């Protein structure tokens, strides 16, 4: 196990820290929001991230990636969490890039991975069909039509769905609505006939879309991985996304903690700085402890992917459950300790609270992952 | 008893005749609230009619003395009036900080001239008031306020800044705490009224995490105020402030019982959970969520029973009781928890900001979730409340 | 609803307060424990309680009771909780007395109720068969044998089982192990052949017993209530016991709170009384709030029985869940705030913690009652 | 490497030849622990044999210098010795506060004469030590201790009272914090050693909520102590105390990871839940309990990973890191929570005190549950730990 960073990783972290602090501060997100930006993220920034190697961080050098590995990606995500940087990292790199690497054939890899690494291809995974994460609750059907398939169904909460140049759609080629088998992944062109994409405006100002598929024709070459065997790919991809989001939330939590601590040392009431009040001190000390534990869990989960350990599902659920809960706790405590000013849009803490809540709900919240953890452990 | 029964009959008859039909339907938006004031606009003329008819009888402030335009009703009579209003589902004829907050303070602390001047206009909804208490540097430590009020012989000169002044951008007058003695803390505060149209007054709405808000930042630059606008004695304004704060706190406590934006549109926690999570054998499909819902419902019920017990004790002459000291703290924390739980239940449907993909009820819950975070800050933070309990109720030392 | 005490009830509370403080202080429990008392409670004290009318408090005057009603009984139990007074109130008055009143025929009532009211009859309900409360999990069988029955099975956690002069046994006359129907209540002589009683020593020094029934013969006149219909009686009786135990726990919690508060005002460290530390102040203020809520819930539940409201099951579960949880919380907080001295047997707080835990586990803990509450409310 | 491998071979051979068979079986009761001392009794003569053989090589204190009777092993060699001991499941030859606590302090702070006098006897288990720190009036505020030590020219005179002196009734000597300057606080404390057989020393065992305990109250009445028994400088004892406390805290933190009496006898939380609650489709029958168990297991795992991370950081030369400041707090709170959960799982079977109706494992859990309540008090309360984190780590002001 490796819970300490190598020198190379420390360098990467420093690069990422500097990049996000200087190039993508929280002000960037405000600007995207206030200008009602059509993309919902800054394409120039994304290009810079690709140039720094962040987009290809989990892609092998053969396909134009930097192959820094999951721990490296985690460090980048953590720093992006500190400034609420909006980018297609989750949709394109964590989810779709991983799916193509894991399940794509040589042609698909060659066509897609270099484009992702170069920051030229945005992709989105169309998976969810209800308000709660559930990778097997798939009613969207792909019906064989000669050598092709016809897809019909409705997807929701598709991250970056309205800006994606290519979709991966999880559809049912067999079985019933909650079966593990019978799910197949398809590469779908969002401009294909019958695809209707509606951007939704989320509380965290990130991109998500509802997508309806009405008898959309896709060729058999669009199948990603094996027919009916999509769940195995999905679960690996989702675990990567869960761990990646946990790393992002770790950065978010640390930032809110640091900001709150600074505020407690500065804000005066009753003639003293409020950080001198013991009740607040103890709450901060407990949060400090929880964050230290969270850091260990995220590092362990990232290194579990890297080492291809067989307990990845377990530590993914551990990380996602813990970070979802701590992100909710920390942003609530942070806002309360900022007092009335924390309620204003002028302060950043509310933005962090909103992002925390969306990240917590993405790909399984605490309830989902505690239940999954117990099932994986056999009780 | 007979007299009261007669009053009920007369009231019922009058309401039947005078409450316009559109005023007996639920409001479709907060914008329909009637706040009165110089610049009031009435999309629906019946709203104005209803206000004027009620104001004429003094029933916008039913228990205030008739001498100041109030209804002059007894407590029992007012109870009947409220019952009858509810019976026909009448909308409030007037919503007003003048009626809720300022009026009672004026009745207790103002001189005769001030009462005659201000109370009737409040009753008739002619003047809309706002409240100038908090300042950027004086939140929990309200008595640390710094807005300077200097005696310039024939007038006062006010300089400073207020924050969280609800509807200051729409109000006609403000009641305001100002510092008249910088050498003292609590004993250097005075209670002042002035016209928001006075030169040097500027109000800017505050954008909140939940979106647009009625709150403003309000700036005073060399604002001249007539000396007759001081209520009560100079430097004794803190007494009035405490009375008003107590009242505000009670209003906020009620939040623990649910109400506007509390997810009522979704049919309550358990129905929402069945709808958004699904059910198995009649149970909420997520067992841990089902447990959390039960904890929330149980605590909500326990809190409601405690407010009821406190009221019964007061009625039985046992005073408000120590229990009432925890209402603000517990009610607001409970309300915040309920919204956290609602969001947990709604999943991604509880995370929309606006536009397509979400129902109006869903967006309302999300915005209210964000707004609820302020409950444990405004009107005395939870931390201040706990300090008060530990010191005043439990007698723990500094 | 009546959440305020009447004058008569206030008088009763004052009598009870004085009685327990003076006659049954915590020292009594210590004496019973240290002398390894064979009864586990003080018979002389029980006689005095009967003379004060406490034993017959829920029994009508016709049968020699005082008929003060459930609220009255709750006040007595609350005060008994403040001094950890050991008595057969729960076994004999709450459980068995209520069962006989509800289900007994004229003969049974006449024979039993006056004896209970006079403090002359100790009774015990043999119900539980596993470590967790479950009134329908009954494997003990009563087989018809001509006009009589033969009972075989094993019961556990029978409160006052080893001192009872008469048992009420819940046995199955029909149905399967977890069925609601098919349960019958029997009056059984503990000296009957085939009854084997083993006293267990619980952590709270109260009495409980394991009882084995080996083909025990009982006449048909021993049936209490209707054959196969015992569950309806049991549930009413159990709700009374749950609410009564909640009242006892309310007293226990209030006592620990008061004692802890006094200690915080007296104990000095770092040159100041520890009650001046804000972190402890806030914890005490929160506990104060929880106790105020608990008081309301207990009063409401007691008056629900008194007014025969149809929401008794709901408020019983509300009260038992809340008081079980708060009793655990308060005794833990109380002990921690007493520091090292709280760990010594010399201080009382440990005794309260032990009793709290047993009372919490009796007739359903928080988990049981939250689950029940949700089911009763239909979700 | 070769040298170490050789050491491993020799050690293995020696252990094979010298560790008596009965010393390779698990202890059946705490009473079998070998504490040594003047009055040590050995029910099993092989225990004495094992102690003597290990002591002869200095392997009861493997890393202490051979000059003081220690094993003189390097860190790597000691690691190998411990591995080999575990391999054959050897019982500890000697349990001793002298080895765990006092010895390291003497090695760092004592003069040569004191080391020569005391260390070899500790290694051989001849003298059993106890620790006199806390006093009834000085718990969290340990530096407030009042046990008076007066300089009487040729000796010190000690008067006062200690509490929580583990095994004081069985120990031969005590290492003790005493007040040598009443005008100062931390700078008026000295570190003193003396024989418990000295006239005026009395130890009384303390009965605990969990039953009998090794803890004592210890009284000193005009106890004469030779002046050579002072360790380090006069009034500089606090430095030594802090070092020892740090060590104690680390030992207690480990509790968060489970261990003795942690319910291991019941097969862990989830197995216990299946046994005491039953299961449905392979799941713990109570869904809310299942959720609580998962929270506990997750937090336990997160804590273990954090201790591991801290160790790896230390190894990588990054110092102990801020994370270590939370170990005592988090580990003990976690341990308390686990026992609360175990009791919840076991229902009435977790509530026995002694005698029939309960298994030995059940009684052990119940007693350990009660004992665990002390974890967050002894060695610095949770409140003190949180103070330390907020002040020293977070830099929050007084």
PDB file of N, CA and C in Angstrom, chain D residues 155-218:
ATOM      1  N   UNK D 155      17.212  14.065  53.265  1.00  0.00           N
ATOM      2  CA  UNK D 155      16.196  13.272  52.561  1.00  0.00           C
ATOM      3  C   UNK D 155      15.044  14.179  52.138  1.00  0.00           C
ATOM      4  N   UNK D 156      14.183  13.593  51.279  1.00  0.00           N
ATOM      5  CA  UNK D 156      12.941  14.289  50.940  1.00  0.00           C
ATOM      6  C   UNK D 156      11.824  13.718  51.805  1.00  0.00           C
ATOM      7  N   UNK D 157      10.836  14.584  52.089  1.00  0.00           N
ATOM      8  CA  UNK D 157       9.673  14.113  52.827  1.00  0.00           C
ATOM      9  C   UNK D 157       8.437  14.297  51.931  1.00  0.00           C
ATOM     10  N   UNK D 158       7.763  13.192  51.677  1.00  0.00           N
ATOM     11  CA  UNK D 158       6.645  13.227  50.731  1.00  0.00           C
ATOM     12  C   UNK D 158       5.316  13.053  51.458  1.00  0.00           C
ATOM     13  N   UNK D 159       4.361  13.947  51.162  1.00  0.00           N
ATOM     14  CA  UNK D 159       3.021  13.862  51.721  1.00  0.00           C
ATOM     15  C   UNK D 159       2.007  14.149  50.624  1.00  0.00           C
ATOM     16  N   UNK D 160       0.998  13.343  50.546  1.00  0.00           N
ATOM     17  CA  UNK D 160      -0.020  13.603  49.531  1.00  0.00           C
ATOM     18  C   UNK D 160      -0.755  12.337  49.139  1.00  0.00           C
ATOM     19  N   UNK D 161      -1.456  12.447  48.019  1.00  0.00           N
ATOM     20  CA  UNK D 161      -2.307  11.335  47.602  1.00  0.00           C
ATOM     21  C   UNK D 161      -2.301  11.219  46.084  1.00  0.00           C
ATOM     22  N   UNK D 162      -2.161  10.001  45.592  1.00  0.00           N
ATOM     23  CA  UNK D 162      -2.266   9.741  44.163  1.00  0.00           C
ATOM     24  C   UNK D 162      -3.505   8.902  43.894  1.00  0.00           C
ATOM     25  N   UNK D 163      -3.947   8.935  42.666  1.00  0.00           N
ATOM     26  CA  UNK D 163      -5.093   8.089  42.283  1.00  0.00           C
ATOM     27  C   UNK D 163      -4.792   7.491  40.919  1.00  0.00           C
ATOM     28  N   UNK D 164      -5.505   6.423  40.592  1.00  0.00           N
ATOM     29  CA  UNK D 164      -5.303   5.691  39.334  1.00  0.00           C
ATOM     30  C   UNK D 164      -3.895   5.097  39.235  1.00  0.00           C
ATOM     31  N   UNK D 165      -3.277   4.798  40.377  1.00  0.00           N
ATOM     32  CA  UNK D 165      -1.978   4.139  40.341  1.00  0.00           C
ATOM     33  C   UNK D 165      -2.230   2.647  40.111  1.00  0.00           C
ATOM     34  N   UNK D 166      -2.041   2.226  38.854  1.00  0.00           N
ATOM     35  CA  UNK D 166      -2.326   0.826  38.506  1.00  0.00           C
ATOM     36  C   UNK D 166      -1.432  -0.125  39.272  1.00  0.00           C
ATOM     37  N   UNK D 167      -2.030  -1.116  39.868  1.00  0.00           N
ATOM     38  CA  UNK D 167      -1.309  -2.179  40.590  1.00  0.00           C
ATOM     39  C   UNK D 167      -0.425  -1.626  41.709  1.00  0.00           C
ATOM     40  N   UNK D 168      -0.773  -0.465  42.247  1.00  0.00           N
ATOM     41  CA  UNK D 168       0.043   0.070  43.350  1.00  0.00           C
ATOM     42  C   UNK D 168       0.069  -0.912  44.512  1.00  0.00           C
ATOM     43  N   UNK D 169      -1.012  -1.670  44.675  1.00  0.00           N
ATOM     44  CA  UNK D 169      -1.067  -2.630  45.788  1.00  0.00           C
ATOM     45  C   UNK D 169      -0.158  -3.834  45.556  1.00  0.00           C
ATOM     46  N   UNK D 170       0.357  -3.985  44.347  1.00  0.00           N
ATOM     47  CA  UNK D 170       1.197  -5.143  44.041  1.00  0.00           C
ATOM     48  C   UNK D 170       2.620  -4.725  43.661  1.00  0.00           C
ATOM     49  N   UNK D 171       2.838  -3.444  43.482  1.00  0.00           N
ATOM     50  CA  UNK D 171       4.142  -2.981  42.981  1.00  0.00           C
ATOM     51  C   UNK D 171       5.161  -2.849  44.106  1.00  0.00           C
ATOM     52  N   UNK D 172       6.435  -2.917  43.726  1.00  0.00           N
ATOM     53  CA  UNK D 172       7.528  -2.785  44.689  1.00  0.00           C
ATOM     54  C   UNK D 172       8.015  -1.338  44.796  1.00  0.00           C
ATOM     55  N   UNK D 173       8.080  -0.677  43.695  1.00  0.00           N
ATOM     56  CA  UNK D 173       8.545   0.704  43.649  1.00  0.00           C
ATOM     57  C   UNK D 173       7.551   1.546  42.842  1.00  0.00           C
ATOM     58  N   UNK D 174       7.650   2.856  43.062  1.00  0.00           N
ATOM     59  CA  UNK D 174       6.790   3.779  42.308  1.00  0.00           C
ATOM     60  C   UNK D 174       7.643   4.865  41.658  1.00  0.00           C
ATOM     61  N   UNK D 175       7.305   5.270  40.441  1.00  0.00           N
ATOM     62  CA  UNK D 175       7.867   6.513  39.887  1.00  0.00           C
ATOM     63  C   UNK D 175       6.750   7.536  39.923  1.00  0.00           C
ATOM     64  N   UNK D 176       7.086   8.718  40.369  1.00  0.00           N
ATOM     65  CA  UNK D 176       6.065   9.567  40.939  1.00  0.00           C
ATOM     66  C   UNK D 176       6.347  11.032  40.619  1.00  0.00           C
ATOM     67  N   UNK D 177       5.304  11.785  40.296  1.00  0.00           N
ATOM     68  CA  UNK D 177       5.451  13.229  40.127  1.00  0.00           C
ATOM     69  C   UNK D 177       5.089  13.911  41.438  1.00  0.00           C
ATOM     70  N   UNK D 178       5.970  14.779  41.898  1.00  0.00           N
ATOM     71  CA  UNK D 178       5.731  15.460  43.177  1.00  0.00           C
ATOM     72  C   UNK D 178       5.967  16.957  43.004  1.00  0.00           C
ATOM     73  N   UNK D 179       5.376  17.723  43.910  1.00  0.00           N
ATOM     74  CA  UNK D 179       5.541  19.185  43.860  1.00  0.00           C
ATOM     75  C   UNK D 179       6.699  19.602  44.750  1.00  0.00           C
ATOM     76  N   UNK D 180       7.708  20.201  44.145  1.00  0.00           N
ATOM     77  CA  UNK D 180       8.869  20.650  44.906  1.00  0.00           C
ATOM     78  C   UNK D 180       8.940  22.171  44.950  1.00  0.00           C
ATOM     79  N   UNK D 181       8.037  22.841  44.235  1.00  0.00           N
ATOM     80  CA  UNK D 181       7.971  24.300  44.351  1.00  0.00           C
ATOM     81  C   UNK D 181       6.509  24.701  44.193  1.00  0.00           C
ATOM     82  N   UNK D 182       5.937  25.185  45.296  1.00  0.00           N
ATOM     83  CA  UNK D 182       4.512  25.497  45.299  1.00  0.00           C
ATOM     84  C   UNK D 182       4.220  26.847  44.655  1.00  0.00           C
ATOM     85  N   UNK D 183       5.263  27.613  44.374  1.00  0.00           N
ATOM     86  CA  UNK D 183       5.019  28.941  43.808  1.00  0.00           C
ATOM     87  C   UNK D 183       4.924  28.894  42.288  1.00  0.00           C
ATOM     88  N   UNK D 184       5.315  27.761  41.717  1.00  0.00           N
ATOM     89  CA  UNK D 184       5.199  27.639  40.266  1.00  0.00           C
ATOM     90  C   UNK D 184       4.288  26.464  39.923  1.00  0.00           C
ATOM     91  N   UNK D 185       3.864  26.387  38.664  1.00  0.00           N
ATOM     92  CA  UNK D 185       3.009  25.263  38.289  1.00  0.00           C
ATOM     93  C   UNK D 185       3.861  24.191  37.599  1.00  0.00           C
ATOM     94  N   UNK D 186       4.032  24.275  36.268  1.00  0.00           N
ATOM     95  CA  UNK D 186       4.793  23.240  35.570  1.00  0.00           C
ATOM     96  C   UNK D 186       6.245  23.179  36.038  1.00  0.00           C
ATOM     97  N   UNK D 187       6.798  24.320  36.402  1.00  0.00           N
ATOM     98  CA  UNK D 187       8.211  24.359  36.775  1.00  0.00           C
ATOM     99  C   UNK D 187       8.452  24.078  38.248  1.00  0.00           C
ATOM    100  N   UNK D 188       7.456  23.517  38.912  1.00  0.00           N
ATOM    101  CA  UNK D 188       7.653  23.179  40.321  1.00  0.00           C
ATOM    102  C   UNK D 188       7.431  21.702  40.578  1.00  0.00           C
ATOM    103  N   UNK D 189       7.565  20.908  39.501  1.00  0.00           N
ATOM    104  CA  UNK D 189       7.283  19.476  39.594  1.00  0.00           C
ATOM    105  C   UNK D 189       8.572  18.680  39.425  1.00  0.00           C
ATOM    106  N   UNK D 190       8.765  17.647  40.249  1.00  0.00           N
ATOM    107  CA  UNK D 190       9.946  16.789  40.105  1.00  0.00           C
ATOM    108  C   UNK D 190       9.541  15.331  39.958  1.00  0.00           C
ATOM    109  N   UNK D 191      10.505  14.556  39.451  1.00  0.00           N
ATOM    110  CA  UNK D 191      10.260  13.138  39.146  1.00  0.00           C
ATOM    111  C   UNK D 191      11.047  12.287  40.142  1.00  0.00           C
ATOM    112  N   UNK D 192      10.334  11.532  40.959  1.00  0.00           N
ATOM    113  CA  UNK D 192      10.943  10.858  42.101  1.00  0.00           C
ATOM    114  C   UNK D 192      10.642   9.359  42.075  1.00  0.00           C
ATOM    115  N   UNK D 193      11.635   8.569  42.517  1.00  0.00           N
ATOM    116  CA  UNK D 193      11.449   7.118  42.622  1.00  0.00           C
ATOM    117  C   UNK D 193      11.483   6.734  44.097  1.00  0.00           C
ATOM    118  N   UNK D 194      10.598   5.856  44.516  1.00  0.00           N
ATOM    119  CA  UNK D 194      10.788   5.311  45.856  1.00  0.00           C
ATOM    120  C   UNK D 194      10.129   3.965  46.052  1.00  0.00           C
ATOM    121  N   UNK D 195      10.575   3.325  47.119  1.00  0.00           N
ATOM    122  CA  UNK D 195      10.153   1.963  47.447  1.00  0.00           C
ATOM    123  C   UNK D 195       8.767   2.008  48.089  1.00  0.00           C
ATOM    124  N   UNK D 196       7.866   1.200  47.607  1.00  0.00           N
ATOM    125  CA  UNK D 196       6.511   1.188  48.156  1.00  0.00           C
ATOM    126  C   UNK D 196       6.474   0.595  49.561  1.00  0.00           C
ATOM    127  N   UNK D 197       7.598  -0.048  49.968  1.00  0.00           N
ATOM    128  CA  UNK D 197       7.653  -0.613  51.319  1.00  0.00           C
ATOM    129  C   UNK D 197       8.060   0.442  52.347  1.00  0.00           C
ATOM    130  N   UNK D 198       8.395   1.648  51.888  1.00  0.00           N
ATOM    131  CA  UNK D 198       8.754   2.720  52.811  1.00  0.00           C
ATOM    132  C   UNK D 198       7.589   2.997  53.771  1.00  0.00           C
ATOM    133  N   UNK D 199       7.869   3.192  55.043  1.00  0.00           N
ATOM    134  CA  UNK D 199       6.784   3.513  55.981  1.00  0.00           C
ATOM    135  C   UNK D 199       6.025   4.766  55.518  1.00  0.00           C
ATOM    136  N   UNK D 200       4.711   4.743  55.667  1.00  0.00           N
ATOM    137  CA  UNK D 200       3.888   5.888  55.288  1.00  0.00           C
ATOM    138  C   UNK D 200       3.240   5.748  53.933  1.00  0.00           C
ATOM    139  N   UNK D 201       3.532   4.642  53.231  1.00  0.00           N
ATOM    140  CA  UNK D 201       2.892   4.427  51.924  1.00  0.00           C
ATOM    141  C   UNK D 201       1.741   3.445  52.094  1.00  0.00           C
ATOM    142  N   UNK D 202       0.576   3.818  51.586  1.00  0.00           N
ATOM    143  CA  UNK D 202      -0.561   2.893  51.654  1.00  0.00           C
ATOM    144  C   UNK D 202      -1.328   2.911  50.334  1.00  0.00           C
ATOM    145  N   UNK D 203      -1.639   1.734  49.801  1.00  0.00           N
ATOM    146  CA  UNK D 203      -2.376   1.649  48.537  1.00  0.00           C
ATOM    147  C   UNK D 203      -3.689   0.905  48.753  1.00  0.00           C
ATOM    148  N   UNK D 204      -4.767   1.495  48.247  1.00  0.00           N
ATOM    149  CA  UNK D 204      -6.088   0.855  48.375  1.00  0.00           C
ATOM    150  C   UNK D 204      -6.697   0.681  46.980  1.00  0.00           C
ATOM    151  N   UNK D 205      -7.040  -0.554  46.615  1.00  0.00           N
ATOM    152  CA  UNK D 205      -7.641  -0.770  45.295  1.00  0.00           C
ATOM    153  C   UNK D 205      -8.956  -0.002  45.150  1.00  0.00           C
ATOM    154  N   UNK D 206      -9.213   0.450  43.930  1.00  0.00           N
ATOM    155  CA  UNK D 206     -10.450   1.175  43.625  1.00  0.00           C
ATOM    156  C   UNK D 206     -11.427   0.233  42.950  1.00  0.00           C
ATOM    157  N   UNK D 207     -12.654   0.235  43.455  1.00  0.00           N
ATOM    158  CA  UNK D 207     -13.691  -0.550  42.806  1.00  0.00           C
ATOM    159  C   UNK D 207     -14.269   0.299  41.674  1.00  0.00           C
ATOM    160  N   UNK D 208     -14.363  -0.300  40.476  1.00  0.00           N
ATOM    161  CA  UNK D 208     -14.786   0.471  39.298  1.00  0.00           C
ATOM    162  C   UNK D 208     -16.190   0.056  38.869  1.00  0.00           C
ATOM    163  N   UNK D 209     -16.764   0.828  37.987  1.00  0.00           N
ATOM    164  CA  UNK D 209     -18.098   0.472  37.496  1.00  0.00           C
ATOM    165  C   UNK D 209     -18.064  -0.864  36.757  1.00  0.00           C
ATOM    166  N   UNK D 210     -16.894  -1.232  36.247  1.00  0.00           N
ATOM    167  CA  UNK D 210     -16.770  -2.511  35.549  1.00  0.00           C
ATOM    168  C   UNK D 210     -16.387  -3.639  36.494  1.00  0.00           C
ATOM    169  N   UNK D 211     -16.244  -3.355  37.791  1.00  0.00           N
ATOM    170  CA  UNK D 211     -15.885  -4.380  38.773  1.00  0.00           C
ATOM    171  C   UNK D 211     -14.525  -4.091  39.384  1.00  0.00           C
ATOM    172  N   UNK D 212     -13.876  -5.156  39.853  1.00  0.00           N
ATOM    173  CA  UNK D 212     -12.552  -5.002  40.441  1.00  0.00           C
ATOM    174  C   UNK D 212     -11.611  -4.408  39.407  1.00  0.00           C
ATOM    175  N   UNK D 213     -10.584  -3.707  39.854  1.00  0.00           N
ATOM    176  CA  UNK D 213      -9.692  -3.033  38.914  1.00  0.00           C
ATOM    177  C   UNK D 213      -8.276  -3.035  39.437  1.00  0.00           C
ATOM    178  N   UNK D 214      -7.304  -2.858  38.545  1.00  0.00           N
ATOM    179  CA  UNK D 214      -5.921  -2.743  38.999  1.00  0.00           C
ATOM    180  C   UNK D 214      -5.621  -1.373  39.608  1.00  0.00           C
ATOM    181  N   UNK D 215      -6.577  -0.438  39.487  1.00  0.00           N
ATOM    182  CA  UNK D 215      -6.311   0.922  39.948  1.00  0.00           C
ATOM    183  C   UNK D 215      -6.347   1.023  41.469  1.00  0.00           C
ATOM    184  N   UNK D 216      -5.524   1.910  41.998  1.00  0.00           N
ATOM    185  CA  UNK D 216      -5.504   2.154  43.438  1.00  0.00           C
ATOM    186  C   UNK D 216      -5.541   3.644  43.725  1.00  0.00           C
ATOM    187  N   UNK D 217      -5.989   3.954  44.933  1.00  0.00           N
ATOM    188  CA  UNK D 217      -5.690   5.225  45.545  1.00  0.00           C
ATOM    189  C   UNK D 217      -4.451   4.983  46.397  1.00  0.00           C
ATOM    190  N   UNK D 218      -3.495   5.887  46.338  1.00  0.00           N
ATOM    191  CA  UNK D 218      -2.267   5.669  47.081  1.00  0.00           C
ATOM    192  C   UNK D 218      -1.983   6.888  47.952  1.00  0.00           C
TER     193      UNK D 218
END
